[in-house]
Coordinates of C-alpha atoms and ligand atoms in Angstrom, one line a residue:
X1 CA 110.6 133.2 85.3
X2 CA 111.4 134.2 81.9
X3 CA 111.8 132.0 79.1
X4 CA 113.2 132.6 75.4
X5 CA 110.5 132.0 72.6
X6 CA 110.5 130.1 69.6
X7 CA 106.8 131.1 68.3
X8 CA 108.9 133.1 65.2
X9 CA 110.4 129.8 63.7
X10 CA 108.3 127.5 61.1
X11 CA 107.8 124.0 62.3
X12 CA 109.3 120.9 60.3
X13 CA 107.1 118.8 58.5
X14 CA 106.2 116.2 61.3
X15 CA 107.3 112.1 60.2
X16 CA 104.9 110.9 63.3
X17 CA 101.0 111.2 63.5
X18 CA 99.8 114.0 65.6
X19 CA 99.3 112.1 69.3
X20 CA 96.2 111.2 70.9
X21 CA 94.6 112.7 73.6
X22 CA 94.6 109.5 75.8
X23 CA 98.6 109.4 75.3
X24 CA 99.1 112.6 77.4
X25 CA 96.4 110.9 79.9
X26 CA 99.5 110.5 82.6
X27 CA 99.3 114.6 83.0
X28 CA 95.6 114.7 83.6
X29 CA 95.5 115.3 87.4
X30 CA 92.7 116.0 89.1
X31 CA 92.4 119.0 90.9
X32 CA 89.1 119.1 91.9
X33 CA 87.3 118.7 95.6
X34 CA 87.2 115.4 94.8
X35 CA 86.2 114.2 98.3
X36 CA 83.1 115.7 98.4
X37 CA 81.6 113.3 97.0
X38 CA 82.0 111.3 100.5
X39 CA 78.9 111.8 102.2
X40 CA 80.9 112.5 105.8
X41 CA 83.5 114.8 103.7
X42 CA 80.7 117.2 102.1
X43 CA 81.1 120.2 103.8
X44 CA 84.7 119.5 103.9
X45 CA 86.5 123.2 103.0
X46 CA 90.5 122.6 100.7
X47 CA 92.1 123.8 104.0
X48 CA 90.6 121.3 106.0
X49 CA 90.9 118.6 103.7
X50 CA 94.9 119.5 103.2
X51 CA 95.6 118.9 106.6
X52 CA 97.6 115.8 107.7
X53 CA 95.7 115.7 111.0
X54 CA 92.0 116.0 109.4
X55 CA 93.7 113.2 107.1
X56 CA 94.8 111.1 110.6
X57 CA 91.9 111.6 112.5
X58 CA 89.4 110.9 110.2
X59 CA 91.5 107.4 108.8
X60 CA 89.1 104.9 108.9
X61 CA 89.9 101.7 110.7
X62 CA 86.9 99.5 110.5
X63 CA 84.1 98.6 108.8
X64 CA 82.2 101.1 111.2
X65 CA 84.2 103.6 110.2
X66 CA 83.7 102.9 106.5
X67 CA 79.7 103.0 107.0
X68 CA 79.7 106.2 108.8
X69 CA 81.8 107.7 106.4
X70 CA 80.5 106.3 103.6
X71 CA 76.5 106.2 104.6
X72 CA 74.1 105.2 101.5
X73 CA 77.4 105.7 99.0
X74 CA 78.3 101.7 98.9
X75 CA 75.6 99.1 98.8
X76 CA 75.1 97.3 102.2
X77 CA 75.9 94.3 100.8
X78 CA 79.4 95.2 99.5
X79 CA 79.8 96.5 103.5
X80 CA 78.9 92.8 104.8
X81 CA 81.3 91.8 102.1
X82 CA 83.7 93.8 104.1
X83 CA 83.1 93.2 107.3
X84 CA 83.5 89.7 106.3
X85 CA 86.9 89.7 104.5
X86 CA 88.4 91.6 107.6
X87 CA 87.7 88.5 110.3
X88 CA 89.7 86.5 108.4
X89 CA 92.7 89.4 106.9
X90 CA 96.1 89.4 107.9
X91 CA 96.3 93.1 108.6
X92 CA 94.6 95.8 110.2
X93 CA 92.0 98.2 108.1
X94 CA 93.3 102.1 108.2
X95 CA 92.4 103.9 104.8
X96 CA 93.3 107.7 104.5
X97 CA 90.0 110.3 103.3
X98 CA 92.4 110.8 100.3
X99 CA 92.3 107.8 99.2
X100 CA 88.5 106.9 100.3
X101 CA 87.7 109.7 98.3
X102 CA 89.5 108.4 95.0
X103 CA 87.6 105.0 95.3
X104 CA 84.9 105.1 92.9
X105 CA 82.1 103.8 95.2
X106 CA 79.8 103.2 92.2
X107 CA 82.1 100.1 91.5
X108 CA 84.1 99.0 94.4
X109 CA 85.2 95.5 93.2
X110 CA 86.8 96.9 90.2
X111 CA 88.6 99.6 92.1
X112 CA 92.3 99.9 92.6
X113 CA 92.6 101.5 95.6
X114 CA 89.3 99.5 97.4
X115 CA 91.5 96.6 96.2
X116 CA 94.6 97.4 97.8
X117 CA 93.2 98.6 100.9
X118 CA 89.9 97.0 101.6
X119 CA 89.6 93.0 102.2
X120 CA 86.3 91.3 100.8
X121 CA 85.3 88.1 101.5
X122 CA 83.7 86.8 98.4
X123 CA 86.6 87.3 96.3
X124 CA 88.9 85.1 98.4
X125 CA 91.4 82.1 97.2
X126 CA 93.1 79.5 99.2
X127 CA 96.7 80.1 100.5
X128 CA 98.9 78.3 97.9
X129 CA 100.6 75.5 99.6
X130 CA 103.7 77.1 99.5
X131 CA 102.9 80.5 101.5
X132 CA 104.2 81.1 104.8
X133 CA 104.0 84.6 107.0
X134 CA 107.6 85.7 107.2
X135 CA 108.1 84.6 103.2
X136 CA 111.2 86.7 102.6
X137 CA 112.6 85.1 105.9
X138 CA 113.1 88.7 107.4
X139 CA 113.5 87.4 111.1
X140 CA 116.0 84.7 110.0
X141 CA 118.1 87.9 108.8
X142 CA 118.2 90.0 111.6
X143 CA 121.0 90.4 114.0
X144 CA 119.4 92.4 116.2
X145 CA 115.5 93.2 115.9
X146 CA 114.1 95.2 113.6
X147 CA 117.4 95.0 110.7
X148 CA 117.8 92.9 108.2
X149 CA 121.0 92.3 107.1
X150 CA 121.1 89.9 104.4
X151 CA 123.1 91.6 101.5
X152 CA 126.8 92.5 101.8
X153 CA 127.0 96.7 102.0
X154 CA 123.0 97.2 102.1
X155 CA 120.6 96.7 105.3
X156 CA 116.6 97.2 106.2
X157 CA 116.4 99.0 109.3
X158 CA 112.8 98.6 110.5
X159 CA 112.1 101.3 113.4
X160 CA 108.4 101.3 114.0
X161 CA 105.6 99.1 113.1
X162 CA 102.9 101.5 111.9
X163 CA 102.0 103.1 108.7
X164 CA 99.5 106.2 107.7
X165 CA 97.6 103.3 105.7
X166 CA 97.7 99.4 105.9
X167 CA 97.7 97.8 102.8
X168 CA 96.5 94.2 101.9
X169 CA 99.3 92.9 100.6
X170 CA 102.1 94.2 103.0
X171 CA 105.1 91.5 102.9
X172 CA 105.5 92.6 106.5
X173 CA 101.9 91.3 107.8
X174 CA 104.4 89.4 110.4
X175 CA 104.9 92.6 112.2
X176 CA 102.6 96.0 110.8
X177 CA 99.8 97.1 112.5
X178 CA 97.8 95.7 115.2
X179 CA 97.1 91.9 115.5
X180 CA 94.4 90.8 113.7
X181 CA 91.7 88.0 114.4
X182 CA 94.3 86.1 112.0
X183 CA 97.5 87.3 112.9
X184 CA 99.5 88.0 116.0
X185 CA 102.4 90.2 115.2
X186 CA 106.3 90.5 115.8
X187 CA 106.4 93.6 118.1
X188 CA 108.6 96.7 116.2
X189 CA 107.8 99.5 119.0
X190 CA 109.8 102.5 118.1
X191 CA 111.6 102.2 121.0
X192 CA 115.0 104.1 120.7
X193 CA 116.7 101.2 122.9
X194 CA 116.3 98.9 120.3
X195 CA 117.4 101.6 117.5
X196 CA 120.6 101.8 119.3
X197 CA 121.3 98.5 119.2
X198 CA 121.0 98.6 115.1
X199 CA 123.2 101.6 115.2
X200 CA 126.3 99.9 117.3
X201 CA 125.6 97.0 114.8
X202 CA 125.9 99.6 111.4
X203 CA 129.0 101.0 113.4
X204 CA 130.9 97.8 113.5
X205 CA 130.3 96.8 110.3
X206 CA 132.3 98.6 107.8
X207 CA 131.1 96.9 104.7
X208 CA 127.7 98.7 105.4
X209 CA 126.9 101.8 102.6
X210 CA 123.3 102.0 102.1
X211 CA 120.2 102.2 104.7
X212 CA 117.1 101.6 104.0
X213 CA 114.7 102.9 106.9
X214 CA 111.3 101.3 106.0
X215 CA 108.7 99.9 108.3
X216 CA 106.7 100.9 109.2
X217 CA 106.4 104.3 107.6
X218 CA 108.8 107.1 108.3
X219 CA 105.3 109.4 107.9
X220 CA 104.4 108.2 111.2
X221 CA 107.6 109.5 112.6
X222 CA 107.5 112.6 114.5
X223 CA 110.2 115.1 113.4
X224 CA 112.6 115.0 116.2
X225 CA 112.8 111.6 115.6
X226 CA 113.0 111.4 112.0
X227 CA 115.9 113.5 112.9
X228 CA 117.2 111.4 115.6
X229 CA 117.1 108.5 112.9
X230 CA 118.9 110.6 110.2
X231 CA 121.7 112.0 112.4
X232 CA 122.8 108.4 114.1
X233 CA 122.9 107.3 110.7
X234 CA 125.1 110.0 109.1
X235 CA 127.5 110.2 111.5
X236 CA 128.5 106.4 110.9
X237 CA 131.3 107.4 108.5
X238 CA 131.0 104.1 105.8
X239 CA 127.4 105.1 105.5
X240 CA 127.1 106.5 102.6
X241 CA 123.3 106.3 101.7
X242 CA 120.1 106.6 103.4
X243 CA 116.8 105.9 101.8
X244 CA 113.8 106.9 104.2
X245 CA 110.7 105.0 103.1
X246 CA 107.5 106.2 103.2
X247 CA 103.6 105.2 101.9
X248 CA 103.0 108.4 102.7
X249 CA 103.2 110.7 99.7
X250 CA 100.7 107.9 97.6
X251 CA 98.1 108.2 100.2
X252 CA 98.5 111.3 102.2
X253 CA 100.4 114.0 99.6
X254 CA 99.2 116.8 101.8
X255 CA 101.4 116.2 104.6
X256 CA 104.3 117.2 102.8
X257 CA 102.1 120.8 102.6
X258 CA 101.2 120.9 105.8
X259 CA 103.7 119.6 108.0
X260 CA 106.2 121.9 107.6
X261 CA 108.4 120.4 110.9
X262 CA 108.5 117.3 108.9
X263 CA 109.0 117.9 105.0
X264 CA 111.9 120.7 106.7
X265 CA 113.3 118.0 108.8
X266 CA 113.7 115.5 105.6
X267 CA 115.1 118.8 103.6
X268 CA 117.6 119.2 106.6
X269 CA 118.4 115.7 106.4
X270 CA 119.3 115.8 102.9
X271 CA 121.2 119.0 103.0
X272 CA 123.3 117.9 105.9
X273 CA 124.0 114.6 103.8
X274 CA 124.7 116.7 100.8
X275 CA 127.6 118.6 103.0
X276 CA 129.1 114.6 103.8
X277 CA 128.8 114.1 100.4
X278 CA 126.1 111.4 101.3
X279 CA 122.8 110.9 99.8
X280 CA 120.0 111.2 101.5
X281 CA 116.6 110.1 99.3
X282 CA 113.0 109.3 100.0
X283 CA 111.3 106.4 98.2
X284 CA 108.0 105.8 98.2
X285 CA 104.8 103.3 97.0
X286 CA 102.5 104.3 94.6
X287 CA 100.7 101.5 92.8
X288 CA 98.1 103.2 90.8
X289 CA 98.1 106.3 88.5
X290 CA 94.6 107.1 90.5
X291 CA 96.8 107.8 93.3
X292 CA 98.3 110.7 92.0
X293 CA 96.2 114.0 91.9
X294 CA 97.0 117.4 91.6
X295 CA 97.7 118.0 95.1
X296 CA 100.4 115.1 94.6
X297 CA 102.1 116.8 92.0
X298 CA 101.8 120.2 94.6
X299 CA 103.7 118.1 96.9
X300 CA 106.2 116.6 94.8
X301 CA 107.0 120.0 93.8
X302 CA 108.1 121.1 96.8
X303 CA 110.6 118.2 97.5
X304 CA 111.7 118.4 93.9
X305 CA 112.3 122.7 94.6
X306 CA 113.9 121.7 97.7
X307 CA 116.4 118.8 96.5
X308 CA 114.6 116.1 97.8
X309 CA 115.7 113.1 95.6
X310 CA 111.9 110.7 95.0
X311 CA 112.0 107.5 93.8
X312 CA 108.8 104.5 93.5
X313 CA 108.7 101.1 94.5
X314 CA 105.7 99.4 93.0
X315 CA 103.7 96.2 93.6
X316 CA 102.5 94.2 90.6
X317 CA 98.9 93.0 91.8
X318 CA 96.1 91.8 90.5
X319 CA 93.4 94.2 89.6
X320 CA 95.4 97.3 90.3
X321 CA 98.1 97.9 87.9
X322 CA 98.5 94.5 85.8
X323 CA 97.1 96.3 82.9
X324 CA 99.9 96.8 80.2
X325 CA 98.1 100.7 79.7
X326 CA 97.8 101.3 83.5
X327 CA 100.9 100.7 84.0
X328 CA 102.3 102.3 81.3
X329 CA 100.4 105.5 82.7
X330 CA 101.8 105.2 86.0
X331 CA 105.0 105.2 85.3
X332 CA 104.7 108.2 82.7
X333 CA 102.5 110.0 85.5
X334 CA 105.6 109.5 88.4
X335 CA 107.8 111.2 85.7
X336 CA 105.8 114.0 84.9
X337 CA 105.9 114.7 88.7
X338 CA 109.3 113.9 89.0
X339 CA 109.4 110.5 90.4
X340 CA 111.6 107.9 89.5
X341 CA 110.0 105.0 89.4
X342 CA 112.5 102.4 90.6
X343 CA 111.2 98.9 90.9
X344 CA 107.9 96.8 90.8
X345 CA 107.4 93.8 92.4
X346 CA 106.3 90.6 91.7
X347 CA 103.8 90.3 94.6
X348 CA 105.1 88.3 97.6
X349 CA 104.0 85.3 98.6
X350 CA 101.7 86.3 101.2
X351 CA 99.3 84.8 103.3
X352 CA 95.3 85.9 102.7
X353 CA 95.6 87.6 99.4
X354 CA 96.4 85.0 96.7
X355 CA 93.9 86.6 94.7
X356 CA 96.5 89.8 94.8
X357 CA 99.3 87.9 93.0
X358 CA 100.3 87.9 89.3
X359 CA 101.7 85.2 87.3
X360 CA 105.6 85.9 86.7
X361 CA 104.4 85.9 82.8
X362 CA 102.5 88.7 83.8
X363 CA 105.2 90.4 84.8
X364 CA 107.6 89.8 81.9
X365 CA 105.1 90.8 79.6
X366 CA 104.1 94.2 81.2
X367 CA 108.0 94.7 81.1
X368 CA 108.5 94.3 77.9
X369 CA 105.6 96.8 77.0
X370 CA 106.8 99.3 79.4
X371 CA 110.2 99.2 78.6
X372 CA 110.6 101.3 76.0
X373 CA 108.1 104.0 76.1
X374 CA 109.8 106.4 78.1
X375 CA 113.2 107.6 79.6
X376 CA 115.8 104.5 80.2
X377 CA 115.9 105.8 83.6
X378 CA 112.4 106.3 84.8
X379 CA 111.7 103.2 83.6
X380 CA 111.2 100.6 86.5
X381 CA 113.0 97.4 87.2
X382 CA 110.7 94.4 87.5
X383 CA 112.1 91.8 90.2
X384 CA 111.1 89.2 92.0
X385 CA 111.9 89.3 95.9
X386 CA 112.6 85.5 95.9
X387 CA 111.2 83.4 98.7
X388 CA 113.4 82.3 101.4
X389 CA 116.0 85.1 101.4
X390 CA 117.0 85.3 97.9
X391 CA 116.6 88.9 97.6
X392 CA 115.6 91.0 94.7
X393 CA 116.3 89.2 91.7
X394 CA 115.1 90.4 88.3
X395 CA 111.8 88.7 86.8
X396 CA 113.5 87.9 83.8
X397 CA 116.4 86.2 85.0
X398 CA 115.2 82.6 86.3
X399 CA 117.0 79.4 85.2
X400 CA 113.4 77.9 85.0
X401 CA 110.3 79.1 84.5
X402 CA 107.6 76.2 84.5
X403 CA 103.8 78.1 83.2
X404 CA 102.0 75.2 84.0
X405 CA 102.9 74.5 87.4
X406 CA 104.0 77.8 87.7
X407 CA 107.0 77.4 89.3
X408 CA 109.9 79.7 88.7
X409 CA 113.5 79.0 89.6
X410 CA 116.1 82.0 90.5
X411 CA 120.0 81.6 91.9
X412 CA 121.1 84.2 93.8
X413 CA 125.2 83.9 93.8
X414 CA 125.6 87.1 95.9
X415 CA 123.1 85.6 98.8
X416 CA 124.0 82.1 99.1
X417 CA 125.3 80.1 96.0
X418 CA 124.4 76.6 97.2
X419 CA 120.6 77.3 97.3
X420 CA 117.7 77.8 94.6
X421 CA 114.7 79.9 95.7
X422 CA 111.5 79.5 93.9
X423 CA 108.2 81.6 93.6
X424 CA 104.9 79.7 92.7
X425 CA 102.2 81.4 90.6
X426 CA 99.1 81.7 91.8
X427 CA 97.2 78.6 91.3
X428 CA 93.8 80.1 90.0
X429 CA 95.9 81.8 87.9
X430 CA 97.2 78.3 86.1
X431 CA 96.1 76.1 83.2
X432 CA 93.9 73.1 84.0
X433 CA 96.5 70.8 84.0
X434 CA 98.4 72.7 86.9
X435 CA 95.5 73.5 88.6
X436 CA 94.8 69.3 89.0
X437 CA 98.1 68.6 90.0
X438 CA 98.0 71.3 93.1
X439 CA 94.7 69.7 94.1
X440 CA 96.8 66.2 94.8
X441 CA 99.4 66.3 97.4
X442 CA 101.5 63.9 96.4
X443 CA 102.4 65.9 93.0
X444 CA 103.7 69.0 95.0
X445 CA 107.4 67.2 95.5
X446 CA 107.3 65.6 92.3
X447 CA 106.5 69.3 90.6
X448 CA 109.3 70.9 92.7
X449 CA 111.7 67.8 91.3
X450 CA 110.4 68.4 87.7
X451 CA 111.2 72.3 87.4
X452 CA 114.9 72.0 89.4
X453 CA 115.7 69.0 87.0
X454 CA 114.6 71.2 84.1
X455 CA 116.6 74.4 85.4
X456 CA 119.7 71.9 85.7
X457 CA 119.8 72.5 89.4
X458 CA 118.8 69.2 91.3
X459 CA 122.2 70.1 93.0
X460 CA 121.3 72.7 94.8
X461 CA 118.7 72.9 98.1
X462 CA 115.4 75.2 98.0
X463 CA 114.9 77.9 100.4
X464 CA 114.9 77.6 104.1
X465 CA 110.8 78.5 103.7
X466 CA 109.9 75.9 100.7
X467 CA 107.7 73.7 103.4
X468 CA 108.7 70.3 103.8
X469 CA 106.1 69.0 102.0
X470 CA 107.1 70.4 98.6
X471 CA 111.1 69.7 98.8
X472 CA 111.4 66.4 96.8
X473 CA 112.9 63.6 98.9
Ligands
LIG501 C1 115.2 95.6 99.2 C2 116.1 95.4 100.3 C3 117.3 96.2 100.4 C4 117.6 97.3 99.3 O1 117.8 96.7 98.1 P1 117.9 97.6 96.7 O2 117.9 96.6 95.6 O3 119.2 98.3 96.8 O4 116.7 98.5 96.7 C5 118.2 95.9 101.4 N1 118.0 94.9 102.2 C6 116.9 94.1 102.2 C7 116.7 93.0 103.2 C8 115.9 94.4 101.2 O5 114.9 93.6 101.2
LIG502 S1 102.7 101.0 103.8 FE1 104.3 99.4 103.3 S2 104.8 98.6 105.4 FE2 102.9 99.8 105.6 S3 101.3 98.3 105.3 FE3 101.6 99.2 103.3 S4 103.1 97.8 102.4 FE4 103.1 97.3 104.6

């Protein structure tokens, strides 16, 4: 394409220092054969390696797996580690050879994406007292399996229970993947039974706009019925939006290369929303800017050429992006490729990975760092999904925010205006004086009572899933 040039015209005295090489870090992408450096993956040739079905068949989903991919590259002991911290996890292992290959296996504790993906056991906390498995009260919000229905015009359809990668942290633990030694899950078969019965609900209710199909991962969908999915929905005339949801392009970029019958399906979907005048997006997870290499940004070009809307949901957690300059970097590096990043999450309150979560001072200060630094737009919304059914509620706005017992109080008017939710910090996380009352029982009421008394609120009730033993009498 041709381009005018402005190589004639003298350049004005700059006002700024000349930037640093580390601030233009974010386009750095690596675009080399970065996965032979996996013993299994050696010989591995770029064709191979950028084909989704090398990348599904060679997912490893145990500690086995890890070894004989691995071999001498990660000490034995950090493998017993492993094999440890997976009897007692909450959800199944299956890692991608993209993403095994961007863990630097010369220093797997300190690794973002061994973090997010890979349990240990010597790293592990308690459960806080307040965790349950189902802490967003999902089930509680469904009318018929699998959709969630707990805001007015917007709904979570969830039509399968697998993903092209299971991470730690999933909110979902309840239902993704297989069952665990820990965990037996709710069953989300895509079974096209039971998505019928969503649709016929979506159809009778007119106040419905917006879908969001999560999961599960729409990348395990075969394209028919990614299709399938699409169509039902846009011919329900009050539907106006459809986000499809995938993990995918963070840990699998390649499929949107190499399967064509599914990128061209999405592109389909889109264009045939366009026509209704209906938006059709995809919006996906990436946590760390070390997810994002140059075959990423190969892949985001062709949904970007194509029309194919991309927005990012991120998780705060501990250890992989609650570094003011990390993050910082990942959002500038999901602009640069044309990804909007949308929200992060305070980590949910879930069972088996306390050592995951973030303070919610964490999160207000790596919001007010980020904000600011680049376009109003691509910069992310930091929210709290508040315990017990609150929904989305942004980190910033709670009526109480306790550092010491770390408690945190949030209303939600638009879910139910008679209730408060709260999220608890995690306790390793909390001065010594907190720490000492959350060894004692007998405090955990009497902490609860202290931070709704402070936040004005003794009114109102706590969530559904504050356990018993922490609502004050
Ligand atoms: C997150 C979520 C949505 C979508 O919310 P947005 O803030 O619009 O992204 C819808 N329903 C449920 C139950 C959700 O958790
Ligand atoms: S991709 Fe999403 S739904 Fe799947 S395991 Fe990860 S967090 Fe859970």
């Amino acid at each position: 394409m041709k381009l005018p040039s402005i190589d004639h015209i003298p350049v004005p005295e700059p006002l700024k220092e000349p930037v640093e090489r580390s601030d233009l870090e974010h386009r750095d992408l690596d675009d080399s054969e970065f996965w032979k450096r996996i013993p299994a993956f050696r010989h591995v040739t770029p064709d191979e390696f950028l084909d989704h079905r090398f990348q599904n068949r060679n997912s490893a989903k145990s500690p086995q797996d890890l070894k004989d991919l691995l071999r001498d590259l990660a000490p034995e002991s950090f493998l017993e580690d492993v094999e440890e911290g997976m009897r007692l996890a909450p959800m199944a292992m299956r890692i991608s050879p993209y993403i095994l290959s961007l863990i630097d296996w010369a220093n797997p504790y300190h690794d973002p994406l061994r973090t997010q993906f890979i349990p240990v056991a010597s790293t592990r906390l308690p459960d806080h007292p307040a965790l349950t498995l189902d802490s967003l009260h999902e089930q509680a919000d469904s009318p018929t399996p699998g959709l969630v229905h707990r805001y007015h015009d917007k709904v979570l359809f969830l039509p399968l229970d697998v993903c092209p990668v299971y991470c730690r942290f999933c909110t979902r633990s309840y239902a993704i993947g297989t069952d665990t030694e820990e965990v037996e899950k709710v069953d989300y078969k895509p079974a096209v039974e039971r998505w019928d019965r969503a649709f016929a609900y979506l159809a009778s209710r007119p106040e419905v706009e917006d879908v969001v199909v999560s999961g599960g991962d729409t990348y395990m969908l075969p394209p028919q019925r990614v299709r399938y999915i699409g169509e039902m929905l846009l011919a329900i005339p009050h539907i106006r939006r459809i986000r499809f949801a995938s993990k995918g392009p963070a840990v699998m970029p390649m499929k949107i290369l190499s399967d064509r019958d599914w990128t061209d399906t999405l592109v389909e979907l889109v264009a045939k929303g366009r026509a209704l005048h209906k938006e059709v997006v995809l919006h996906t997870h990436f946590n760390s800017p070390n997810e994002i290499t140059d075959i990423t940004r190969r892949a985001m070009d062709v949904l970007f050429e194509r029309g194919v809307k991309v927005r990012n949901q991120s998780v705060l957690i501990r250890g992989v992006n609650d570094d003011i300059d990390d993050m910082i970097t990942l959002v500038r590096r999901l602009s640069f490729i044309n990804v909007q990043p949308y929200y992060v999450y305070q980590h949910d309150m879930v069972m088996g990975v306390d050592e995951l979560r973030t303070r919610v001072a964490d999160s207000v200060e790596i919001e007010r760092h980020v904000r600011g630094t680049t376009a109003g737009f691509n910069t992310p919304t930091f929210v709290v999904d508040a315990p017990g059914g609150g929904g989305k509620r942004d980190v910033h706005s709670y009526d109480h925010y306790d550092e010491t017992s770390g408690i945190s109080v949030y209303r939600s008017p638009s879910v139910d205006e008679n209730r408060v939710y709260l999220y608890f910090d995690p306790i390793d996380r909390l001065p010594e004086e907190g720490r000492e009352r959350w060894e004692d029982p007998e405090q955990h009421p009497a902490m609860v009572a202290e931070a709704l008394s402070e936040a004005g609120l003794e009114d109102l009730e706590p969530a559904a899933t504050v356990p018993d033993a922490l609502v004050p009498a």
